[in-house]
mmCIF file of C-alpha atoms in Angstrom:
data_model
loop_
_atom_site.group_PDB
_atom_site.id
_atom_site.type_symbol
_atom_site.label_atom_id
_atom_site.label_comp_id
_atom_site.label_asym_id
_atom_site.label_seq_id
_atom_site.Cartn_x
_atom_site.Cartn_y
_atom_site.Cartn_z
ATOM 1 C CA MET A 1 -74.855 152.530 235.461
ATOM 2 C CA PRO A 2 -77.004 155.259 237.026
ATOM 3 C CA ARG A 3 -76.515 155.082 240.778
ATOM 4 C CA THR A 4 -80.175 155.894 241.371
ATOM 5 C CA GLY A 5 -81.735 153.980 238.496
ATOM 6 C CA ILE A 6 -83.782 150.903 237.644
ATOM 7 C CA VAL A 7 -82.882 148.888 234.514
ATOM 8 C CA GLY A 8 -80.844 151.925 233.479
ATOM 9 C CA ILE A 9 -83.669 154.467 233.867
ATOM 10 C CA PRO A 10 -82.281 157.354 235.952
ATOM 11 C CA ALA A 11 -84.157 158.835 238.886
ATOM 12 C CA ASP A 12 -82.172 162.059 238.354
ATOM 13 C CA PRO A 13 -81.568 162.771 234.645
ATOM 14 C CA ALA A 14 -79.567 165.876 235.605
ATOM 15 C CA GLY A 15 -77.069 163.932 237.722
ATOM 16 C CA ALA A 16 -73.414 164.337 236.810
ATOM 17 C CA ASP A 17 -73.047 160.634 235.949
ATOM 18 C CA ILE A 18 -76.025 160.824 233.579
ATOM 19 C CA VAL A 19 -74.801 163.995 231.858
ATOM 20 C CA LYS A 20 -71.418 162.342 231.373
ATOM 21 C CA ALA A 21 -73.043 159.291 229.791
ATOM 22 C CA ILE A 22 -75.577 160.914 227.466
ATOM 23 C CA GLY A 23 -74.563 164.584 227.151
ATOM 24 C CA ARG A 24 -76.175 167.780 228.418
ATOM 25 C CA ARG A 25 -78.715 168.159 225.612
ATOM 26 C CA ALA A 26 -80.022 164.617 226.098
ATOM 27 C CA SER A 27 -80.084 165.200 229.856
ATOM 28 C CA LEU A 28 -82.276 168.269 229.364
ATOM 29 C CA ARG A 29 -84.600 166.245 227.127
ATOM 30 C CA ALA A 30 -84.833 163.550 229.780
ATOM 31 C CA GLY A 31 -85.624 166.202 232.379
ATOM 32 C CA ALA A 32 -88.755 167.157 230.427
ATOM 33 C CA ASP A 33 -90.263 163.978 231.850
ATOM 34 C CA LYS A 34 -91.070 165.952 234.991
ATOM 35 C CA VAL A 35 -93.454 168.300 233.169
ATOM 36 C CA LEU A 36 -94.791 166.248 230.250
ATOM 37 C CA PRO A 37 -98.424 165.161 230.675
ATOM 38 C CA LEU A 38 -98.913 161.445 231.052
ATOM 39 C CA GLY A 39 -101.644 161.242 228.443
ATOM 40 C CA ALA A 40 -102.892 157.811 227.473
ATOM 41 C CA LEU A 41 -99.452 156.179 227.479
ATOM 42 C CA VAL A 42 -99.627 154.494 230.876
ATOM 43 C CA ARG A 43 -103.188 153.303 230.223
ATOM 44 C CA LYS A 44 -102.213 151.239 227.184
ATOM 45 C CA GLU A 45 -103.143 147.592 227.495
ATOM 46 C CA GLU A 46 -99.652 146.552 226.422
ATOM 47 C CA LEU A 47 -96.708 148.885 227.001
ATOM 48 C CA SER A 48 -93.092 148.122 226.213
ATOM 49 C CA LEU A 49 -90.141 149.265 228.277
ATOM 50 C CA GLY A 50 -88.726 150.969 225.177
ATOM 51 C CA GLU A 51 -91.867 152.961 224.396
ATOM 52 C CA LEU A 52 -92.202 154.161 227.980
ATOM 53 C CA VAL A 53 -88.590 155.351 228.238
ATOM 54 C CA ARG A 54 -88.432 156.867 224.748
ATOM 55 C CA THR A 55 -91.672 158.789 225.215
ATOM 56 C CA ARG A 56 -90.879 160.106 228.670
ATOM 57 C CA MET A 57 -87.091 160.658 228.539
ATOM 58 C CA GLY A 58 -86.011 160.464 224.910
ATOM 59 C CA SER A 59 -83.978 158.169 222.688
ATOM 60 C CA ALA A 60 -80.585 158.895 224.253
ATOM 61 C CA VAL A 61 -81.590 157.519 227.656
ATOM 62 C CA LEU A 62 -83.082 154.491 225.946
ATOM 63 C CA ASP A 63 -80.123 153.801 223.652
ATOM 64 C CA ARG A 64 -77.255 154.669 226.003
ATOM 65 C CA LEU A 65 -78.584 153.550 229.389
ATOM 66 C CA VAL A 66 -81.581 151.241 229.147
ATOM 67 C CA THR A 67 -80.821 149.172 226.040
ATOM 68 C CA PRO A 68 -77.460 147.857 227.338
ATOM 69 C CA VAL A 69 -79.170 146.723 230.544
ATOM 70 C CA ALA A 70 -82.101 145.129 228.721
ATOM 71 C CA ALA A 71 -79.747 143.372 226.311
ATOM 72 C CA GLY A 72 -77.419 142.264 229.102
ATOM 73 C CA VAL A 73 -80.014 141.080 231.618
ATOM 74 C CA TYR A 74 -82.915 139.974 229.414
ATOM 75 C CA SER A 75 -81.063 139.408 226.115
ATOM 76 C CA ALA A 76 -83.844 141.371 224.442
ATOM 77 C CA ASP A 77 -84.599 144.691 222.805
ATOM 78 C CA PRO A 78 -86.485 147.016 225.205
ATOM 79 C CA ASP A 79 -89.113 147.661 222.529
ATOM 80 C CA VAL A 80 -90.333 144.072 222.834
ATOM 81 C CA LEU A 81 -90.065 143.769 226.642
ATOM 82 C CA ASP A 82 -93.311 144.046 228.592
ATOM 83 C CA VAL A 83 -92.677 146.802 231.152
ATOM 84 C CA ASP A 84 -95.123 145.188 233.581
ATOM 85 C CA ALA A 85 -93.109 141.954 233.467
ATOM 86 C CA VAL A 86 -89.658 143.553 233.619
ATOM 87 C CA VAL A 87 -90.388 146.181 236.289
ATOM 88 C CA PRO A 88 -93.634 145.261 238.080
ATOM 89 C CA GLY A 89 -95.254 148.298 239.644
ATOM 90 C CA LEU A 90 -93.418 150.879 237.544
ATOM 91 C CA ARG A 91 -96.436 151.833 235.469
ATOM 92 C CA GLY A 92 -98.571 152.389 238.578
ATOM 93 C CA ALA A 93 -95.782 154.400 240.203
ATOM 94 C CA VAL A 94 -95.612 156.684 237.148
ATOM 95 C CA VAL A 95 -99.322 157.424 237.519
ATOM 96 C CA LYS A 96 -98.985 157.985 241.265
ATOM 97 C CA HIS A 97 -95.924 160.252 241.141
ATOM 98 C CA GLY A 98 -96.535 161.972 237.814
ATOM 99 C CA SER A 99 -93.252 161.184 236.053
ATOM 100 C CA LEU A 100 -90.990 158.288 235.169
ATOM 101 C CA ALA A 101 -88.032 159.728 237.108
ATOM 102 C CA ALA A 102 -90.094 160.192 240.265
ATOM 103 C CA ALA A 103 -91.504 156.688 239.907
ATOM 104 C CA VAL A 104 -88.016 155.191 239.613
ATOM 105 C CA GLY A 105 -86.840 157.156 242.644
ATOM 106 C CA ALA A 106 -89.824 155.971 244.698
ATOM 107 C CA LEU A 107 -89.275 152.321 243.751
ATOM 108 C CA ARG A 108 -85.600 152.565 244.626
ATOM 109 C CA GLN A 109 -86.385 154.073 248.024
ATOM 110 C CA ALA A 110 -88.939 151.357 248.699
ATOM 111 C CA ALA A 111 -86.492 148.551 247.846
ATOM 112 C CA PRO A 112 -85.821 146.376 250.902
ATOM 113 C CA ALA A 113 -82.463 146.581 252.644
ATOM 114 C CA GLY A 114 -79.907 144.237 251.136
ATOM 115 C CA SER A 115 -81.654 144.124 247.760
ATOM 116 C CA ALA A 116 -78.466 145.055 245.906
ATOM 117 C CA VAL A 117 -76.603 142.290 244.100
ATOM 118 C CA ALA A 118 -75.153 139.851 246.623
ATOM 119 C CA GLY A 119 -73.370 136.515 246.480
ATOM 120 C CA ILE A 120 -72.190 133.578 248.548
ATOM 121 C CA SER A 121 -68.593 132.919 249.546
ATOM 122 C CA GLY A 122 -67.616 129.921 247.474
ATOM 123 C CA GLY A 123 -70.057 130.701 244.692
ATOM 124 C CA ILE A 124 -73.811 130.586 244.134
ATOM 125 C CA GLY A 125 -73.447 126.958 243.025
ATOM 126 C CA LEU A 126 -73.195 126.050 246.707
ATOM 127 C CA LEU A 127 -76.967 126.608 246.902
ATOM 128 C CA VAL A 128 -77.556 123.525 244.787
ATOM 129 C CA GLU A 129 -75.118 121.374 246.778
ATOM 130 C CA ARG A 130 -76.619 122.399 250.130
ATOM 131 C CA LEU A 131 -80.221 121.983 248.960
ATOM 132 C CA VAL A 132 -79.507 118.516 247.574
ATOM 133 C CA GLN A 133 -77.823 117.493 250.823
ATOM 134 C CA ASP A 134 -80.765 118.865 252.811
ATOM 135 C CA LEU A 135 -83.174 116.754 250.751
ATOM 136 C CA LYS A 136 -81.066 113.652 251.282
ATOM 137 C CA ASP A 137 -80.955 114.324 255.029
ATOM 138 C CA ARG A 138 -84.771 114.463 255.020
ATOM 139 C CA GLY A 139 -85.043 111.110 253.274
ATOM 140 C CA VAL A 140 -86.281 112.447 249.955
ATOM 141 C CA LYS A 141 -85.754 110.165 246.972
ATOM 142 C CA LEU A 142 -83.836 111.950 244.199
ATOM 143 C CA VAL A 143 -83.684 110.698 240.618
ATOM 144 C CA ALA A 144 -81.099 112.573 238.570
ATOM 145 C CA ASP A 145 -80.157 112.453 234.891
ATOM 146 C CA ALA A 146 -83.505 110.943 233.874
ATOM 147 C CA ALA A 147 -85.359 112.890 231.192
ATOM 148 C CA VAL A 148 -89.100 113.092 231.823
ATOM 149 C CA GLU A 149 -90.994 111.555 228.909
ATOM 150 C CA ALA A 150 -94.602 112.111 229.985
ATOM 151 C CA VAL A 151 -96.792 113.484 232.762
ATOM 152 C CA GLU A 152 -100.371 112.208 233.175
ATOM 153 C CA ARG A 153 -103.319 112.469 235.523
ATOM 154 C CA ARG A 154 -103.693 109.151 237.318
ATOM 155 C CA ASP A 155 -106.217 108.148 240.022
ATOM 156 C CA GLY A 156 -106.561 111.623 241.492
ATOM 157 C CA GLY A 157 -102.812 112.192 241.438
ATOM 158 C CA TRP A 158 -100.030 112.363 238.897
ATOM 159 C CA GLN A 159 -97.743 109.909 237.182
ATOM 160 C CA VAL A 160 -94.353 110.946 235.861
ATOM 161 C CA ARG A 161 -92.720 108.620 233.348
ATOM 162 C CA SER A 162 -89.021 108.763 232.561
ATOM 163 C CA GLY A 163 -86.173 106.576 231.487
ATOM 164 C CA ALA A 164 -85.778 105.654 235.158
ATOM 165 C CA GLY A 165 -89.336 104.294 235.356
ATOM 166 C CA GLY A 166 -92.689 105.610 236.519
ATOM 167 C CA PHE A 167 -93.347 107.658 239.634
ATOM 168 C CA ASP A 168 -96.751 108.252 241.214
ATOM 169 C CA ALA A 169 -97.391 111.317 243.349
ATOM 170 C CA ALA A 170 -100.333 113.055 244.984
ATOM 171 C CA GLY A 171 -98.670 116.403 244.312
ATOM 172 C CA LEU A 172 -96.496 117.604 241.484
ATOM 173 C CA VAL A 173 -94.341 120.720 240.967
ATOM 174 C CA VAL A 174 -93.236 121.234 237.365
ATOM 175 C CA ALA A 175 -90.145 123.460 237.388
ATOM 176 C CA THR A 176 -88.892 123.035 233.832
ATOM 177 C CA ASP A 177 -88.629 125.740 231.192
ATOM 178 C CA GLY A 178 -91.955 126.963 229.826
ATOM 179 C CA VAL A 179 -91.934 125.097 226.528
ATOM 180 C CA SER A 180 -91.194 121.763 228.238
ATOM 181 C CA ALA A 181 -93.784 122.367 230.960
ATOM 182 C CA VAL A 182 -96.570 123.100 228.493
ATOM 183 C CA ARG A 183 -95.749 120.152 226.268
ATOM 184 C CA LEU A 184 -95.652 117.742 229.231
ATOM 185 C CA LEU A 185 -98.959 118.963 230.665
ATOM 186 C CA ALA A 186 -100.952 119.862 227.537
ATOM 187 C CA GLY A 187 -102.614 116.442 227.423
ATOM 188 C CA SER A 188 -103.888 116.840 230.986
ATOM 189 C CA ILE A 189 -104.899 120.520 230.979
ATOM 190 C CA PRO A 190 -107.328 121.607 228.247
ATOM 191 C CA GLY A 191 -106.314 124.906 226.631
ATOM 192 C CA LEU A 192 -102.745 124.891 227.926
ATOM 193 C CA GLU A 193 -101.225 124.095 224.552
ATOM 194 C CA ALA A 194 -102.298 127.505 223.214
ATOM 195 C CA ALA A 195 -100.350 129.188 226.036
ATOM 196 C CA GLU A 196 -96.992 127.684 225.087
ATOM 197 C CA PRO A 197 -94.421 130.502 225.389
ATOM 198 C CA ALA A 198 -91.917 131.395 222.718
ATOM 199 C CA PRO A 199 -88.457 130.009 223.482
ATOM 200 C CA GLY A 200 -86.337 132.529 225.356
ATOM 201 C CA PRO A 201 -83.029 133.737 223.924
ATOM 202 C CA ALA A 202 -80.035 131.408 224.032
ATOM 203 C CA VAL A 203 -76.912 132.539 225.888
ATOM 204 C CA ALA A 204 -73.295 131.392 225.840
ATOM 205 C CA LEU A 205 -71.034 132.254 228.788
ATOM 206 C CA VAL A 206 -67.256 132.152 228.439
ATOM 207 C CA THR A 207 -65.215 132.189 231.653
ATOM 208 C CA LEU A 208 -61.497 132.973 231.479
ATOM 209 C CA VAL A 209 -58.958 132.687 234.293
ATOM 210 C CA VAL A 210 -56.014 134.886 233.372
ATOM 211 C CA ASP A 211 -52.619 135.707 234.831
ATOM 212 C CA MET A 212 -52.722 139.499 234.398
ATOM 213 C CA PRO A 213 -51.242 141.519 237.285
ATOM 214 C CA GLU A 214 -52.072 144.612 235.213
ATOM 215 C CA LEU A 215 -55.748 144.024 236.114
ATOM 216 C CA ASP A 216 -55.137 144.208 239.873
ATOM 217 C CA ALA A 217 -56.401 147.796 239.891
ATOM 218 C CA ALA A 218 -59.723 146.669 238.284
ATOM 219 C CA PRO A 219 -59.587 149.419 235.646
ATOM 220 C CA ARG A 220 -63.233 148.888 234.588
ATOM 221 C CA GLY A 221 -64.766 148.288 237.991
ATOM 222 C CA THR A 222 -66.743 145.072 238.419
ATOM 223 C CA GLY A 223 -67.926 144.804 234.841
ATOM 224 C CA LEU A 224 -69.523 146.336 231.781
ATOM 225 C CA LEU A 225 -72.739 146.125 229.768
ATOM 226 C CA VAL A 226 -72.291 146.667 226.039
ATOM 227 C CA ALA A 227 -74.828 148.470 223.886
ATOM 228 C CA PRO A 228 -75.793 146.771 220.607
ATOM 229 C CA GLY A 229 -73.896 148.135 217.629
ATOM 230 C CA VAL A 230 -70.627 148.833 219.428
ATOM 231 C CA ALA A 231 -67.908 148.296 216.837
ATOM 232 C CA GLY A 232 -65.400 145.521 217.421
ATOM 233 C CA VAL A 233 -67.192 143.812 220.341
ATOM 234 C CA ARG A 234 -69.669 140.919 220.104
ATOM 235 C CA ALA A 235 -70.089 140.272 223.838
ATOM 236 C CA LYS A 236 -73.147 141.799 225.481
ATOM 237 C CA ALA A 237 -71.510 141.940 228.911
ATOM 238 C CA LEU A 238 -68.301 141.330 230.825
ATOM 239 C CA THR A 239 -68.099 140.576 234.521
ATOM 240 C CA HIS A 240 -64.738 141.076 236.253
ATOM 241 C CA ALA A 241 -65.589 138.421 238.813
ATOM 242 C CA THR A 242 -62.466 138.767 240.971
ATOM 243 C CA ALA A 243 -63.102 142.506 241.243
ATOM 244 C CA LYS A 244 -66.742 141.857 242.165
ATOM 245 C CA TRP A 245 -66.360 139.070 244.744
ATOM 246 C CA PRO A 246 -63.595 139.339 247.392
ATOM 247 C CA TRP A 247 -63.737 135.606 248.219
ATOM 248 C CA LEU A 248 -62.947 134.770 244.594
ATOM 249 C CA ALA A 249 -60.044 137.229 244.462
ATOM 250 C CA ALA A 250 -58.589 135.640 247.603
ATOM 251 C CA GLU A 251 -58.965 132.168 246.092
ATOM 252 C CA ALA A 252 -57.457 133.188 242.738
ATOM 253 C CA GLY A 253 -54.419 134.829 244.317
ATOM 254 C CA PRO A 254 -52.489 137.992 243.395
ATOM 255 C CA GLY A 255 -52.277 138.749 239.705
ATOM 256 C CA ASN A 256 -54.873 136.150 238.713
ATOM 257 C CA HIS A 257 -58.297 137.241 237.502
ATOM 258 C CA VAL A 258 -61.577 135.618 236.558
ATOM 259 C CA LEU A 259 -63.458 137.205 233.645
ATOM 260 C CA ARG A 260 -66.846 136.110 232.358
ATOM 261 C CA LEU A 261 -68.179 137.240 228.989
ATOM 262 C CA SER A 262 -71.784 136.758 227.913
ATOM 263 C CA TYR A 263 -73.032 136.280 224.342
ATOM 264 C CA GLY A 264 -76.499 136.266 222.791
ATOM 265 C CA ARG A 265 -79.204 138.944 222.630
ATOM 266 C CA ALA A 266 -81.844 140.452 220.383
ATOM 267 C CA VAL A 267 -80.322 143.243 218.320
ATOM 268 C CA GLY A 268 -83.479 145.020 217.191
ATOM 269 C CA GLN A 269 -87.237 144.990 217.589
ATOM 270 C CA ASP A 270 -87.808 142.897 214.459
ATOM 271 C CA ALA A 271 -84.460 141.119 214.279
ATOM 272 C CA ALA A 272 -83.833 137.526 215.262
ATOM 273 C CA ALA A 273 -81.833 137.114 218.460
ATOM 274 C CA GLU A 274 -78.126 136.424 218.149
ATOM 275 C CA ASP A 275 -77.293 132.818 218.976
ATOM 276 C CA PHE A 276 -73.721 131.901 219.809
ATOM 277 C CA THR A 277 -74.540 128.523 221.366
ATOM 278 C CA SER A 278 -73.727 126.700 218.120
ATOM 279 C CA TRP A 279 -70.244 128.215 217.955
ATOM 280 C CA PRO A 280 -67.434 125.734 218.706
ATOM 281 C CA ASP A 281 -65.621 126.299 221.993
ATOM 282 C CA GLU A 282 -62.423 127.420 220.282
ATOM 283 C CA GLU A 283 -64.227 130.135 218.319
ATOM 284 C CA LEU A 284 -65.959 131.384 221.457
ATOM 285 C CA TYR A 285 -62.653 131.451 223.340
ATOM 286 C CA ALA A 286 -61.004 133.462 220.564
ATOM 287 C CA GLN A 287 -63.907 135.919 220.475
ATOM 288 C CA ALA A 288 -63.863 136.262 224.266
ATOM 289 C CA LEU A 289 -60.139 137.056 224.309
ATOM 290 C CA ALA A 290 -60.598 139.691 221.613
ATOM 291 C CA ASP A 291 -63.605 141.264 223.348
ATOM 292 C CA ALA A 292 -61.993 141.249 226.800
ATOM 293 C CA SER A 293 -58.942 142.977 225.368
ATOM 294 C CA VAL A 294 -61.091 145.785 223.955
ATOM 295 C CA LEU A 295 -63.356 146.159 226.969
ATOM 296 C CA LEU A 296 -60.566 146.115 229.556
ATOM 297 C CA GLY A 297 -58.136 148.178 227.498
ATOM 298 C CA LEU A 298 -55.349 145.601 227.778
ATOM 299 C CA PRO A 299 -54.187 142.997 225.258
ATOM 300 C CA ILE A 300 -55.000 139.507 226.566
ATOM 301 C CA GLY A 301 -53.496 136.560 224.704
ATOM 302 C CA GLU A 302 -53.586 132.771 224.888
ATOM 303 C CA ASP A 303 -50.395 132.760 226.963
ATOM 304 C CA ASP A 304 -52.172 134.737 229.682
ATOM 305 C CA VAL A 305 -54.982 132.176 230.080
ATOM 306 C CA LEU A 306 -54.700 129.722 233.000
ATOM 307 C CA GLY A 307 -58.141 128.165 232.573
ATOM 308 C CA ARG A 308 -61.320 128.522 230.543
ATOM 309 C CA LYS A 309 -64.836 127.152 230.238
ATOM 310 C CA VAL A 310 -67.925 127.583 228.070
ATOM 311 C CA VAL A 311 -71.465 127.141 229.417
ATOM 312 C CA ARG A 312 -74.473 127.283 227.107
ATOM 313 C CA TRP A 313 -78.016 128.102 228.210
ATOM 314 C CA VAL A 314 -80.826 127.370 225.760
ATOM 315 C CA GLY A 315 -84.376 128.299 226.776
ATOM 316 C CA ALA A 316 -83.338 129.312 230.289
ATOM 317 C CA LEU A 317 -84.381 132.962 230.021
ATOM 318 C CA PRO A 318 -88.108 133.759 230.017
ATOM 319 C CA SER A 319 -89.550 135.411 226.924
ATOM 320 C CA ALA A 320 -90.830 138.564 228.674
ATOM 321 C CA THR A 321 -92.213 140.117 225.494
ATOM 322 C CA LEU A 322 -95.337 142.249 225.231
ATOM 323 C CA GLY A 323 -98.326 140.528 226.800
ATOM 324 C CA HIS A 324 -96.129 138.336 228.997
ATOM 325 C CA ARG A 325 -98.033 139.013 232.218
ATOM 326 C CA SER A 326 -101.336 138.223 230.510
ATOM 327 C CA ARG A 327 -99.938 134.922 229.258
ATOM 328 C CA VAL A 328 -98.616 134.081 232.726
ATOM 329 C CA ALA A 329 -102.040 134.854 234.227
ATOM 330 C CA GLN A 330 -103.673 132.562 231.656
ATOM 331 C CA VAL A 331 -101.328 129.692 232.521
ATOM 332 C CA ARG A 332 -101.934 130.228 236.232
ATOM 333 C CA ARG A 333 -105.721 130.147 235.685
ATOM 334 C CA LEU A 334 -105.562 126.925 233.689
ATOM 335 C CA ALA A 335 -103.264 125.227 236.212
ATOM 336 C CA SER A 336 -105.235 126.381 239.247
ATOM 337 C CA GLY A 337 -108.075 123.985 238.422
ATOM 338 C CA GLN A 338 -105.773 120.973 238.684
ATOM 339 C CA HIS A 339 -105.616 119.364 242.122
ATOM 340 C CA GLY A 340 -102.101 118.701 243.363
ATOM 341 C CA LEU A 341 -100.294 120.685 240.670
ATOM 342 C CA GLN A 342 -98.084 123.783 240.780
ATOM 343 C CA LEU A 343 -95.857 125.348 238.117
ATOM 344 C CA ALA A 344 -92.629 127.143 239.016
ATOM 345 C CA GLY A 345 -89.678 128.701 237.236
ATOM 346 C CA ALA A 346 -88.434 131.852 235.577
ATOM 347 C CA TRP A 347 -90.871 131.630 232.656
ATOM 348 C CA LEU A 348 -93.659 132.438 235.124
ATOM 349 C CA ALA A 349 -91.895 134.139 238.046
ATOM 350 C CA GLY A 350 -89.516 136.408 236.109
ATOM 351 C CA THR A 351 -85.773 136.679 235.649
ATOM 352 C CA GLY A 352 -83.449 136.245 238.609
ATOM 353 C CA LEU A 353 -83.117 134.136 241.749
ATOM 354 C CA VAL A 354 -85.029 136.648 243.879
ATOM 355 C CA ALA A 355 -88.157 136.323 241.752
ATOM 356 C CA VAL A 356 -87.859 132.569 241.238
ATOM 357 C CA ILE A 357 -87.232 131.691 244.892
ATOM 358 C CA ALA A 358 -90.064 133.864 246.213
ATOM 359 C CA ASP A 359 -92.497 132.359 243.725
ATOM 360 C CA ALA A 360 -91.289 128.803 244.411
ATOM 361 C CA ARG A 361 -91.933 129.270 248.139
ATOM 362 C CA GLN A 362 -95.458 130.421 247.371
ATOM 363 C CA ARG A 363 -96.041 127.434 245.065
ATOM 364 C CA ALA A 364 -94.828 125.047 247.783
ATOM 365 C CA ARG A 365 -97.211 126.586 250.320
ATOM 366 C CA LEU A 366 -100.132 126.389 247.900
ATOM 367 C CA LEU A 367 -99.403 122.749 247.100
ATOM 368 C CA ALA A 368 -99.147 121.884 250.788
ATOM 369 C CA GLU A 369 -102.518 123.528 251.411
ATOM 370 C CA ASP A 370 -104.012 121.757 248.393
ATOM 371 C CA LEU A 371 -102.871 118.387 249.703
ATOM 372 C CA GLY A 372 -104.121 119.127 253.205
ATOM 373 C CA ALA A 373 -100.640 119.442 254.683
ATOM 374 C CA GLY A 374 -101.297 122.893 256.142
ATOM 375 C CA THR A 375 -98.708 125.648 256.120
ATOM 376 C CA ARG A 376 -96.162 124.130 258.484
ATOM 377 C CA PRO A 377 -92.739 125.838 258.388
ATOM 378 C CA GLU A 378 -91.182 122.688 256.930
ATOM 379 C CA GLY A 379 -93.280 123.183 253.776
ATOM 380 C CA LEU A 380 -94.075 120.012 251.857
ATOM 381 C CA PRO A 381 -94.144 116.668 253.696
ATOM 382 C CA THR A 382 -91.058 114.608 252.919
ATOM 383 C CA GLY A 383 -90.164 110.972 253.141
ATOM 384 C CA ALA A 384 -88.796 108.021 251.252
ATOM 385 C CA ASP A 385 -92.089 107.635 249.364
ATOM 386 C CA THR A 386 -92.350 111.286 248.293
ATOM 387 C CA PRO A 387 -90.966 111.696 244.763
#
């Protein structure tokens, strides 16, 4: 990964790490970005990440650096990703600074301290446990494992119907995936049905716990992103979790390693996305062992595996294709006219906890203001009668 890049786009195409990855000729082509006129490219109504990178820096940067990141993070081809949704502000920075490289460098410098990837000792799953406990401590009624069947306007508020019964509320936050949110609310919000997003790509994650002292030196660092078309590998990414998180390495113990392989991505602009979620667990395990062996350069067999697990995500990733920001703005406009309603989640906020949490905080504040609760630090009022 470029040390000074964003989604694989380098701020310094002439850097030694970039030359090593794409070759000197491709590096020189990428360097032409500094002198090429901007033309009408950045003024296009819809601009893909792929078109921007290919035009400014050439195909090698796109294929070797950006595509693996786009496929790994967004499970999509960069030619269908809306650059304004994937990297907000990049287009404006290109205009301001005169080149893509300079724009990337400026955005990196402006990134807040601590914005690099971080984690929590014990795992990010602790967030859910602590938040649930906090809600219980505040007297909030929680209803789990009850699929919502309908949402309707009722007497100036909202009624939510599920297998667990009906719940009335003055305020409602819908934090499902986009398809579910639109289908639940379409009967109450005229025009919303037309804004239903396409389902995002499906992803299968295979976690392996292996007894492999040979991996103690972390020969591939903390992980890899795999470009589409690499022979002999079907995974789009591998995370060497015990090399990435010291707390996990300490918990696993010497010689034991946690590897996570990710499957499912779009493989071309017009191609259907790969979907491994229908594969049986045993087939996914076998594929993960084969891919990990290739990517880590060491043969890993069934006898080396101490534990394993498959997790499937269907519809969890937003479909950030061309026009995504316009569609999000349309949904926001339609929902804004509904008293006591806010929509949250990755399909509107963007991929990643940082984007989702920041947007969710804003939605909570707006709902509190809408209900006349003010902007108290505690956020929404809570109590036994607040669903």
